[in-house]
JSON list of C-alpha atoms in Angstrom, two decimals:
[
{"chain": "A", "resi": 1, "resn": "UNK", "atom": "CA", "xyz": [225.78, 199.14, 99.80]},
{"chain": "A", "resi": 2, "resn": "UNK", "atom": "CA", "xyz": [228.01, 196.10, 99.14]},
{"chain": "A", "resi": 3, "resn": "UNK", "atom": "CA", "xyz": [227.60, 193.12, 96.61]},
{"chain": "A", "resi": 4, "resn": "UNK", "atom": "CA", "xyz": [228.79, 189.81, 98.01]},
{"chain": "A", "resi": 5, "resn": "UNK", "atom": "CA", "xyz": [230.23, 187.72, 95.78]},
{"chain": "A", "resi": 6, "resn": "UNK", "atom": "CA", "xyz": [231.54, 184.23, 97.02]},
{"chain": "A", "resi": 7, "resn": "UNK", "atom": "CA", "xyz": [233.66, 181.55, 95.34]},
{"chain": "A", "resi": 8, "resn": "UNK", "atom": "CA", "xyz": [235.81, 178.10, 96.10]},
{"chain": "A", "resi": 9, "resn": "UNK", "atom": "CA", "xyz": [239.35, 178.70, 95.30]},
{"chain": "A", "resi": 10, "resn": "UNK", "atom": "CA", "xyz": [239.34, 176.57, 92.84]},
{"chain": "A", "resi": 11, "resn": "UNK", "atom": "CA", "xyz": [236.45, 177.10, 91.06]},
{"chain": "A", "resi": 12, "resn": "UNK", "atom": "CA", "xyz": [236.93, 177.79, 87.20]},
{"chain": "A", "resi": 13, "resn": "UNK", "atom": "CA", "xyz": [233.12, 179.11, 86.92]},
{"chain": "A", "resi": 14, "resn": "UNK", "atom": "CA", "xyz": [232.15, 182.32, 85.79]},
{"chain": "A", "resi": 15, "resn": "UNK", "atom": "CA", "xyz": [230.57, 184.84, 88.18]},
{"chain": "A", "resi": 16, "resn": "UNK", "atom": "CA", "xyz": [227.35, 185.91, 87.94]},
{"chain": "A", "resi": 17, "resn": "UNK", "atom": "CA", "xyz": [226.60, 189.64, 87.16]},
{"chain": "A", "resi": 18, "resn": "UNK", "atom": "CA", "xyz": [223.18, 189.91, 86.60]},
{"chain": "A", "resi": 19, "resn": "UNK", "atom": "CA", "xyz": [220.27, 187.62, 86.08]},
{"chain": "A", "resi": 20, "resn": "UNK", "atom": "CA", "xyz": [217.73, 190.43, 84.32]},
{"chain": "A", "resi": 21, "resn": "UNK", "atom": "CA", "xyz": [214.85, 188.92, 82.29]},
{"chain": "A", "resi": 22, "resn": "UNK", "atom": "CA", "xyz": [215.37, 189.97, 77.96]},
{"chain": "A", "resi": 23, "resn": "UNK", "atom": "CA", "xyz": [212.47, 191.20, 76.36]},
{"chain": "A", "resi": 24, "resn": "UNK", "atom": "CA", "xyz": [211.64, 188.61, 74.11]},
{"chain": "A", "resi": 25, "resn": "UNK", "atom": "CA", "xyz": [210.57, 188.82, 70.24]},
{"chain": "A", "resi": 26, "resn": "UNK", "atom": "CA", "xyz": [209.78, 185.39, 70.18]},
{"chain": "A", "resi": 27, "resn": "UNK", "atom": "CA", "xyz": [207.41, 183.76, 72.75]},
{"chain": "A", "resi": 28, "resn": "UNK", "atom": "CA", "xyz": [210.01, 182.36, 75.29]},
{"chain": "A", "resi": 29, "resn": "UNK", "atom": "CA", "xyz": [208.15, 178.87, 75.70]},
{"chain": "A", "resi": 30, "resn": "UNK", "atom": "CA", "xyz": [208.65, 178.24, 72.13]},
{"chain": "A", "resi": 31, "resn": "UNK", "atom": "CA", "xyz": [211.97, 178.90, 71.70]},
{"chain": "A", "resi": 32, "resn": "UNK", "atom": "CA", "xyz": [213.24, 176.45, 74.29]},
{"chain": "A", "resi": 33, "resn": "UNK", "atom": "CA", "xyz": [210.66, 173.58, 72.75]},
{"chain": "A", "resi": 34, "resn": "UNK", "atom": "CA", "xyz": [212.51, 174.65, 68.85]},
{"chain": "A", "resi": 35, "resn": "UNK", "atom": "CA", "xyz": [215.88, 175.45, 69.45]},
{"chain": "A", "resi": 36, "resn": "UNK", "atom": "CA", "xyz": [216.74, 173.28, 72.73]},
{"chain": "A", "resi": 37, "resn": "UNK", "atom": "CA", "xyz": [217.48, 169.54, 73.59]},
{"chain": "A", "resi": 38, "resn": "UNK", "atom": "CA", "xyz": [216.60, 167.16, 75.68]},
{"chain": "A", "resi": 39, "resn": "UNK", "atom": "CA", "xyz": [218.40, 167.25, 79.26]},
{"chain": "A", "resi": 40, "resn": "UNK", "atom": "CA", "xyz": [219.85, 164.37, 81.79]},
{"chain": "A", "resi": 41, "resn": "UNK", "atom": "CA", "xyz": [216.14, 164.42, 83.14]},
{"chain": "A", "resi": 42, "resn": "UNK", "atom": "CA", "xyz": [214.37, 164.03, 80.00]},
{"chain": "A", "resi": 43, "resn": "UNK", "atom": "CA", "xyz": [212.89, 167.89, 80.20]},
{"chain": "A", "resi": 44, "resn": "UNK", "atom": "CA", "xyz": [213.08, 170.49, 76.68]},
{"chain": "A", "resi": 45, "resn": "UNK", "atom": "CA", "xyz": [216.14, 172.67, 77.99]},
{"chain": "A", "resi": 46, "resn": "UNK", "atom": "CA", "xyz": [218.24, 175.41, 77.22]},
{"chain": "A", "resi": 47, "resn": "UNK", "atom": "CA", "xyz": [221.04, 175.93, 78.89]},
{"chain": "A", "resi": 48, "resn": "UNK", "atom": "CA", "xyz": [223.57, 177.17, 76.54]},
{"chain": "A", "resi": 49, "resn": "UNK", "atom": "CA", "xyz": [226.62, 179.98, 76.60]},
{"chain": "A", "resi": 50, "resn": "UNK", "atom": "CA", "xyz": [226.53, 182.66, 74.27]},
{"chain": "A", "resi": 51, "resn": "UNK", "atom": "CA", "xyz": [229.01, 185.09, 73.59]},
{"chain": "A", "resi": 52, "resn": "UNK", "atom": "CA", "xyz": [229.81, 187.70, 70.65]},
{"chain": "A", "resi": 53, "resn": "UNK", "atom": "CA", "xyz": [232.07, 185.69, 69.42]},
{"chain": "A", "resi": 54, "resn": "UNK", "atom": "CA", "xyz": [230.26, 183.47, 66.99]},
{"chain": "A", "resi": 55, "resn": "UNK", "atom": "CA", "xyz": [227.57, 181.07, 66.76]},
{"chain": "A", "resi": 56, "resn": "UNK", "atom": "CA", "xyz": [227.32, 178.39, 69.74]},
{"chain": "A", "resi": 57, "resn": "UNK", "atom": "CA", "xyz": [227.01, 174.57, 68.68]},
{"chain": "A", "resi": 58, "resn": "UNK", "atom": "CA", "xyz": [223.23, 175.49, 69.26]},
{"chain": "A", "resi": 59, "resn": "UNK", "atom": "CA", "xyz": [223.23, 178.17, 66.79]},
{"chain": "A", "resi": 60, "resn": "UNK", "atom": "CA", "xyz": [222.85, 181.31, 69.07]},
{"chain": "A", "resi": 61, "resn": "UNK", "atom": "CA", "xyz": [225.02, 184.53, 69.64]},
{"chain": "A", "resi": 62, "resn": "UNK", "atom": "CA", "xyz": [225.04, 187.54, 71.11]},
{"chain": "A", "resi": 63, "resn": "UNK", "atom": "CA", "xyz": [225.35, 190.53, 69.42]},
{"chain": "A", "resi": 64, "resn": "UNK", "atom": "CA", "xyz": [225.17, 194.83, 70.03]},
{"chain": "A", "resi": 65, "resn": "UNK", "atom": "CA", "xyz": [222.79, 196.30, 67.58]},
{"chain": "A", "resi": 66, "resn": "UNK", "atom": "CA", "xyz": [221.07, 198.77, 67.15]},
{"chain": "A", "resi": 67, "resn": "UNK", "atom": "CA", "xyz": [221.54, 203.00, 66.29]},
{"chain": "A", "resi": 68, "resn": "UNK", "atom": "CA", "xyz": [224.31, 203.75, 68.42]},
{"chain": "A", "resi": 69, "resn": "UNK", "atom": "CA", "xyz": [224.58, 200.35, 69.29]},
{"chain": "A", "resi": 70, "resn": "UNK", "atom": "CA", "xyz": [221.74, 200.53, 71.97]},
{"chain": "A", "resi": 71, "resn": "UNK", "atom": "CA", "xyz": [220.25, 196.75, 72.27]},
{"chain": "A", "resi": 72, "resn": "UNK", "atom": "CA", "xyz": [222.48, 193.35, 73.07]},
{"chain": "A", "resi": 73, "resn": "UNK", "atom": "CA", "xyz": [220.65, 191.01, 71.19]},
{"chain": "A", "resi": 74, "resn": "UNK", "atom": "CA", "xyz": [220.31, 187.27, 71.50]},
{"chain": "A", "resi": 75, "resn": "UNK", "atom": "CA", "xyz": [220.47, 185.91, 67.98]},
{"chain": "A", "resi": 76, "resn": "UNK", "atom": "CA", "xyz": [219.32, 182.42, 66.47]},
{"chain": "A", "resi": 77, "resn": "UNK", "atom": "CA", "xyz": [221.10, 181.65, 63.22]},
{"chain": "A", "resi": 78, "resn": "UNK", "atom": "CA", "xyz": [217.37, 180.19, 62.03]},
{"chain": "A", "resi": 79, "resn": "UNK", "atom": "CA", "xyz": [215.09, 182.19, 64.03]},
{"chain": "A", "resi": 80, "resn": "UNK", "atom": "CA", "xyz": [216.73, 185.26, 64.07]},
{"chain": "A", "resi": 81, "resn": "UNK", "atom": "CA", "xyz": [216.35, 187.81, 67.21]},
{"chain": "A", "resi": 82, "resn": "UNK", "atom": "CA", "xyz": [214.61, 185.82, 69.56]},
{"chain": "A", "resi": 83, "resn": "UNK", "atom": "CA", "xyz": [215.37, 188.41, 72.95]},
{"chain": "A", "resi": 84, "resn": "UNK", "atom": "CA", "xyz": [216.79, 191.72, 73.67]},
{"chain": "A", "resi": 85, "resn": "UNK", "atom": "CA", "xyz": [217.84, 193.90, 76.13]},
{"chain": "A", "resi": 86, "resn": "UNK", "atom": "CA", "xyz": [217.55, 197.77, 76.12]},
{"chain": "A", "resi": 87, "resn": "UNK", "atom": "CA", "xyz": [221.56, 198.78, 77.08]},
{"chain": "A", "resi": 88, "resn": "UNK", "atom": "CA", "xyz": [220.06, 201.63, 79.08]},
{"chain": "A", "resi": 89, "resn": "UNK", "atom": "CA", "xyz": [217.87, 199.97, 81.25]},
{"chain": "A", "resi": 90, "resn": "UNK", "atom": "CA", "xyz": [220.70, 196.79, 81.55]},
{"chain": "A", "resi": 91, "resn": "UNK", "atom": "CA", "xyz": [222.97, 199.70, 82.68]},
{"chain": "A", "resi": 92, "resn": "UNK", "atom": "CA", "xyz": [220.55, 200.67, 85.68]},
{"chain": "A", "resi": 93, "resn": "UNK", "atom": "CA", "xyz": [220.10, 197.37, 86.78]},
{"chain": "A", "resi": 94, "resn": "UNK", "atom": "CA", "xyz": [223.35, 196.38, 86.72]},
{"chain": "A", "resi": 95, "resn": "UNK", "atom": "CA", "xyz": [225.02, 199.91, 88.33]},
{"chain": "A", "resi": 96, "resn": "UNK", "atom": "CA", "xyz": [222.13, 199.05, 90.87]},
{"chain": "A", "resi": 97, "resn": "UNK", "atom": "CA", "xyz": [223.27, 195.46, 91.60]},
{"chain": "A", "resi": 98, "resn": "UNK", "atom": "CA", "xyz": [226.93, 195.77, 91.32]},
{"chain": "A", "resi": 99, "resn": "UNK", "atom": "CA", "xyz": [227.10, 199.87, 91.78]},
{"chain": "A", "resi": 100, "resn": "UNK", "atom": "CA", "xyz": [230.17, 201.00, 93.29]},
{"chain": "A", "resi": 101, "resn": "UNK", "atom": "CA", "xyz": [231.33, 198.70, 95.73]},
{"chain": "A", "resi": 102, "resn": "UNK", "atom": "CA", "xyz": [232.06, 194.63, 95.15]},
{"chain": "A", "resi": 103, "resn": "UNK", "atom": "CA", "xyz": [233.50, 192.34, 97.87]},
{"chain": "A", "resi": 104, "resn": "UNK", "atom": "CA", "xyz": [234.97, 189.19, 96.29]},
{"chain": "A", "resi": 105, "resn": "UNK", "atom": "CA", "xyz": [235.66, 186.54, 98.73]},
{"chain": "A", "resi": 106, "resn": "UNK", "atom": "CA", "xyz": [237.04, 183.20, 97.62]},
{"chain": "A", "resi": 107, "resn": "UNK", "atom": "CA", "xyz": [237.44, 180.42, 100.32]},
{"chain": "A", "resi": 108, "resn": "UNK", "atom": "CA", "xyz": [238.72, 177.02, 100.21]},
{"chain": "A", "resi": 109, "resn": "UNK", "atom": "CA", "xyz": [236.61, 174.34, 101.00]},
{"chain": "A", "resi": 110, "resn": "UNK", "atom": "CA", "xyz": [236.71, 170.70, 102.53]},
{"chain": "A", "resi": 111, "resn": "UNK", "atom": "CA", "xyz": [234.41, 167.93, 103.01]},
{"chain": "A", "resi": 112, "resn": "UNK", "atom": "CA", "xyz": [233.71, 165.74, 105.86]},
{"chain": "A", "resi": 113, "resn": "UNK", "atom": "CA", "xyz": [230.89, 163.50, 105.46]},
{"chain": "A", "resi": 114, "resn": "UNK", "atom": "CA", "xyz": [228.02, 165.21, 104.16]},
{"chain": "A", "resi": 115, "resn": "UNK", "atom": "CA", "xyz": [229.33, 168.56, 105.64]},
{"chain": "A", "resi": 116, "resn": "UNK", "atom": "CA", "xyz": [231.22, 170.95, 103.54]},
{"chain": "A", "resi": 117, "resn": "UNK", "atom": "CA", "xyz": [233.44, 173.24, 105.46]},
{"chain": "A", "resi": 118, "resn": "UNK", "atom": "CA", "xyz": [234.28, 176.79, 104.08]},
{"chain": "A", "resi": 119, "resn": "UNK", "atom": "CA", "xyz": [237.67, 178.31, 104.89]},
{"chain": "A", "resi": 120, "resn": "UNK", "atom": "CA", "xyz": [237.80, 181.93, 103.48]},
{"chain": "A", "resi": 121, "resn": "UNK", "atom": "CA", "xyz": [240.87, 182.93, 102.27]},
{"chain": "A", "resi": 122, "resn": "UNK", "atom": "CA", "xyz": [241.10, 186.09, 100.62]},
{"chain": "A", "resi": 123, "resn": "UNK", "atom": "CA", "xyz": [238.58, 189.31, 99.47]},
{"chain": "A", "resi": 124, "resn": "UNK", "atom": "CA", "xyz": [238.65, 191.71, 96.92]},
{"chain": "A", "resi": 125, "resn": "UNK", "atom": "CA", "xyz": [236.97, 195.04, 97.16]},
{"chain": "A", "resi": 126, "resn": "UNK", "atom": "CA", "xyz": [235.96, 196.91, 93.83]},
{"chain": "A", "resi": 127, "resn": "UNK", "atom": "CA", "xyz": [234.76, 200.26, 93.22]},
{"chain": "A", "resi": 128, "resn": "UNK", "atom": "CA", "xyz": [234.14, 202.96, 90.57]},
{"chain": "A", "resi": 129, "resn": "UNK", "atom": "CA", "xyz": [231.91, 200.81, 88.21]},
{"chain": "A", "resi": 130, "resn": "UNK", "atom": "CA", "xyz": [232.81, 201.22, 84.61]},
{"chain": "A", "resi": 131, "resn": "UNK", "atom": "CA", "xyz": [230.21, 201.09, 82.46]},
{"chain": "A", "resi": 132, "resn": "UNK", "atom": "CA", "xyz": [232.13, 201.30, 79.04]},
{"chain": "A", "resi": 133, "resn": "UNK", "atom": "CA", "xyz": [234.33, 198.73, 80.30]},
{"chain": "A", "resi": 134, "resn": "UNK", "atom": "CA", "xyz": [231.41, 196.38, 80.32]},
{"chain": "A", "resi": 135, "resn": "UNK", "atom": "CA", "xyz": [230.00, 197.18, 77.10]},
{"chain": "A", "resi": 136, "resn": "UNK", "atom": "CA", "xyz": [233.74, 196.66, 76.02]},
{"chain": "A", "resi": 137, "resn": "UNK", "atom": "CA", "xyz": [234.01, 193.35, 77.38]},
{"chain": "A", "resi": 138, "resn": "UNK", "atom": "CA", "xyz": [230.84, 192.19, 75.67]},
{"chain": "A", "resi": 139, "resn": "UNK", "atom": "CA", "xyz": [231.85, 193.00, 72.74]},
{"chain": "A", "resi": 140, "resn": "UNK", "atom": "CA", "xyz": [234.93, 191.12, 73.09]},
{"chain": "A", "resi": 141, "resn": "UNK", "atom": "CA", "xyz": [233.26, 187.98, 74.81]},
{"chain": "A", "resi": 142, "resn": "UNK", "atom": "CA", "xyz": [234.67, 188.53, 78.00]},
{"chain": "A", "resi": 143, "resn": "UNK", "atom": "CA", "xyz": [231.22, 188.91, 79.46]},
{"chain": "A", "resi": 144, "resn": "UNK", "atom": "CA", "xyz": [228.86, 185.57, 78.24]},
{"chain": "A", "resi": 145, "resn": "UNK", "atom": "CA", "xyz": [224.94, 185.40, 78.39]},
{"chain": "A", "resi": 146, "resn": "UNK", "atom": "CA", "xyz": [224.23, 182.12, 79.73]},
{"chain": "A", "resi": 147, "resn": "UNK", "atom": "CA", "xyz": [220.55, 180.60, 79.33]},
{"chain": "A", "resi": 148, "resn": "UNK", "atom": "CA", "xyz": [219.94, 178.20, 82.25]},
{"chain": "A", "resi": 149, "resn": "UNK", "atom": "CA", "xyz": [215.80, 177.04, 81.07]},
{"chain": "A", "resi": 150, "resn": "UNK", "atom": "CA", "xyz": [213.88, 173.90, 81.02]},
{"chain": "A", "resi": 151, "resn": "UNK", "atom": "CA", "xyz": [210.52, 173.52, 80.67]},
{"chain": "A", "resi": 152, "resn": "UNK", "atom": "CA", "xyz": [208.30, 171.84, 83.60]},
{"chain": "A", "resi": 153, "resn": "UNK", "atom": "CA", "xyz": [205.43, 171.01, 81.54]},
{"chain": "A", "resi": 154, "resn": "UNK", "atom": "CA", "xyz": [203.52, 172.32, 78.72]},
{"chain": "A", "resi": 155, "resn": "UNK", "atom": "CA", "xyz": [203.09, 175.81, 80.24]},
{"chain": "A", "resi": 156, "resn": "UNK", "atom": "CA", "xyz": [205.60, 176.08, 82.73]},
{"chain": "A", "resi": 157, "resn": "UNK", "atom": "CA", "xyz": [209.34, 177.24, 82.01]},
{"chain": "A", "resi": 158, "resn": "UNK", "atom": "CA", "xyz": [212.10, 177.15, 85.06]},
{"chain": "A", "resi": 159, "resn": "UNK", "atom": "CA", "xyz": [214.77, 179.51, 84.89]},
{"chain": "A", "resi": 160, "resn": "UNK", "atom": "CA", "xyz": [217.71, 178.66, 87.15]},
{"chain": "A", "resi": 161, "resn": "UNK", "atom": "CA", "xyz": [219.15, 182.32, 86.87]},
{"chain": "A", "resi": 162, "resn": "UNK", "atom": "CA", "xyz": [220.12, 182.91, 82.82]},
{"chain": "A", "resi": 163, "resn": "UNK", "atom": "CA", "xyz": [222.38, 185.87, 83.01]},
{"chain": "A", "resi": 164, "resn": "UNK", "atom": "CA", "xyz": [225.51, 187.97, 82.29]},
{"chain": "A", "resi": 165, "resn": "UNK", "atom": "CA", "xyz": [228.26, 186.08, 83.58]},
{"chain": "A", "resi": 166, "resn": "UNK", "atom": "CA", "xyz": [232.15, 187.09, 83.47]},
{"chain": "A", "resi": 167, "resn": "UNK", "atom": "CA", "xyz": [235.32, 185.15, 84.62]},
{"chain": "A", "resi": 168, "resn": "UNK", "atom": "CA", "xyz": [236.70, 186.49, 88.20]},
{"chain": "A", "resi": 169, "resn": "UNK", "atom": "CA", "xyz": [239.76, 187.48, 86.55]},
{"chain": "A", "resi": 170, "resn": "UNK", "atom": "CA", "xyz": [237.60, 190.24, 84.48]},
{"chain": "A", "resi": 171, "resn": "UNK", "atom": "CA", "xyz": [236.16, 191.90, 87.46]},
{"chain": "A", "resi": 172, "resn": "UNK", "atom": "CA", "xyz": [239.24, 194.44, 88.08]},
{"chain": "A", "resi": 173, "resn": "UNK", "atom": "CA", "xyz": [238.78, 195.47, 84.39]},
{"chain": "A", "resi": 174, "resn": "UNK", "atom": "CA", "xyz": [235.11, 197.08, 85.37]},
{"chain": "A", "resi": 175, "resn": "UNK", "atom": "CA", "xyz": [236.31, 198.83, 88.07]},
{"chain": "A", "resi": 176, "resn": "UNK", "atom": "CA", "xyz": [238.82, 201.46, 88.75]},
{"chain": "A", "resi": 177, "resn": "UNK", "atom": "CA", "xyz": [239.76, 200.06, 92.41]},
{"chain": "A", "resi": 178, "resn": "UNK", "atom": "CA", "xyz": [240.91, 197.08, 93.70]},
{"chain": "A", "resi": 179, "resn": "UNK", "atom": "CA", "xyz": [242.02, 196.99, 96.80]}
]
């Protein structure tokens, strides 16, 4: 198996590497209605980057804890852990999704009308996922968590695919080929 991974050229985005669900500490519903802002639409969101490096302007980070540094934690300077996720079970998810073999292709795009026209212009293929690399880079803050939430209504929370994300420059650190 092969995971696809597609970007413009010039994109500066990060890539997505997973989008797993944390186990939350803190009912999810009321974290985005405490701790999150009002959008373009007028909806409660979240959708913040975190990174070990420090505190966000929101007041989250992400940090390993744990014995034997086990759990990546999502951290709220007020609330405190709010979510978590087990390292182990990331691990099997993500050597699932990603496993040995990435194919990066980046293409360069143009637009007539309201057509956009892909022109692919180069692939990368990685293999031999690392899995102390990763832990490595999100320790460092190479590897963000991003939260992409808003609420629909009083019950209802949309999540447009929070996850691990990574610059495409990164991805030849988790692997040991690139061809």
């Amino acid at each position: 198996l092969i995971e696809l991974k597609s970007q413009r050229i010039e994109a500066g985005t990060p890539i997505t590497l997973s989008t797993k669900e944390p186990t939350w500490k803190i009912n999810k519903f009321d974290v985005i209605r405490r701790t999150g802002y009002l959008d373009k639409q007028g909806r409660q969101a979240l959708k913040i980057i975190l990174s070990t490096r420090g505190y966000n302007p929101k007041g989250y980070k992400l940090e390993i804890r744990g014995v034997f540094r086990k759990r990546i934690a999502i951290i709220h300077r007020k609330l405190g852990e709010v979510c978590f996720f087990d390292f182990g079970k990331l691990m099997t998810i993500i050597r699932a999704k990603l496993g040995e073999n990435v194919l990066l292709v980046l293409a360069e795009v143009k637009k007539k009308g309201d057509n956009e026209y892909f022109n692919y212009k180069e692939a990368t293929y990685f293999s031999g996922f690392k899995e102390r690399a990763f832990k490595d880079m999100i320790k460092d803050g190479r590897i963000i968590w991003e939260f992409r939430l808003h609420l629909k209504s009083d019950t209802a929370i949309r999540d447009h695919g929070s996850g691990f994300r990574t610059a495409r420059r990164n991805l030849s650190t988790m692997y040991d080929k690139e061809i």
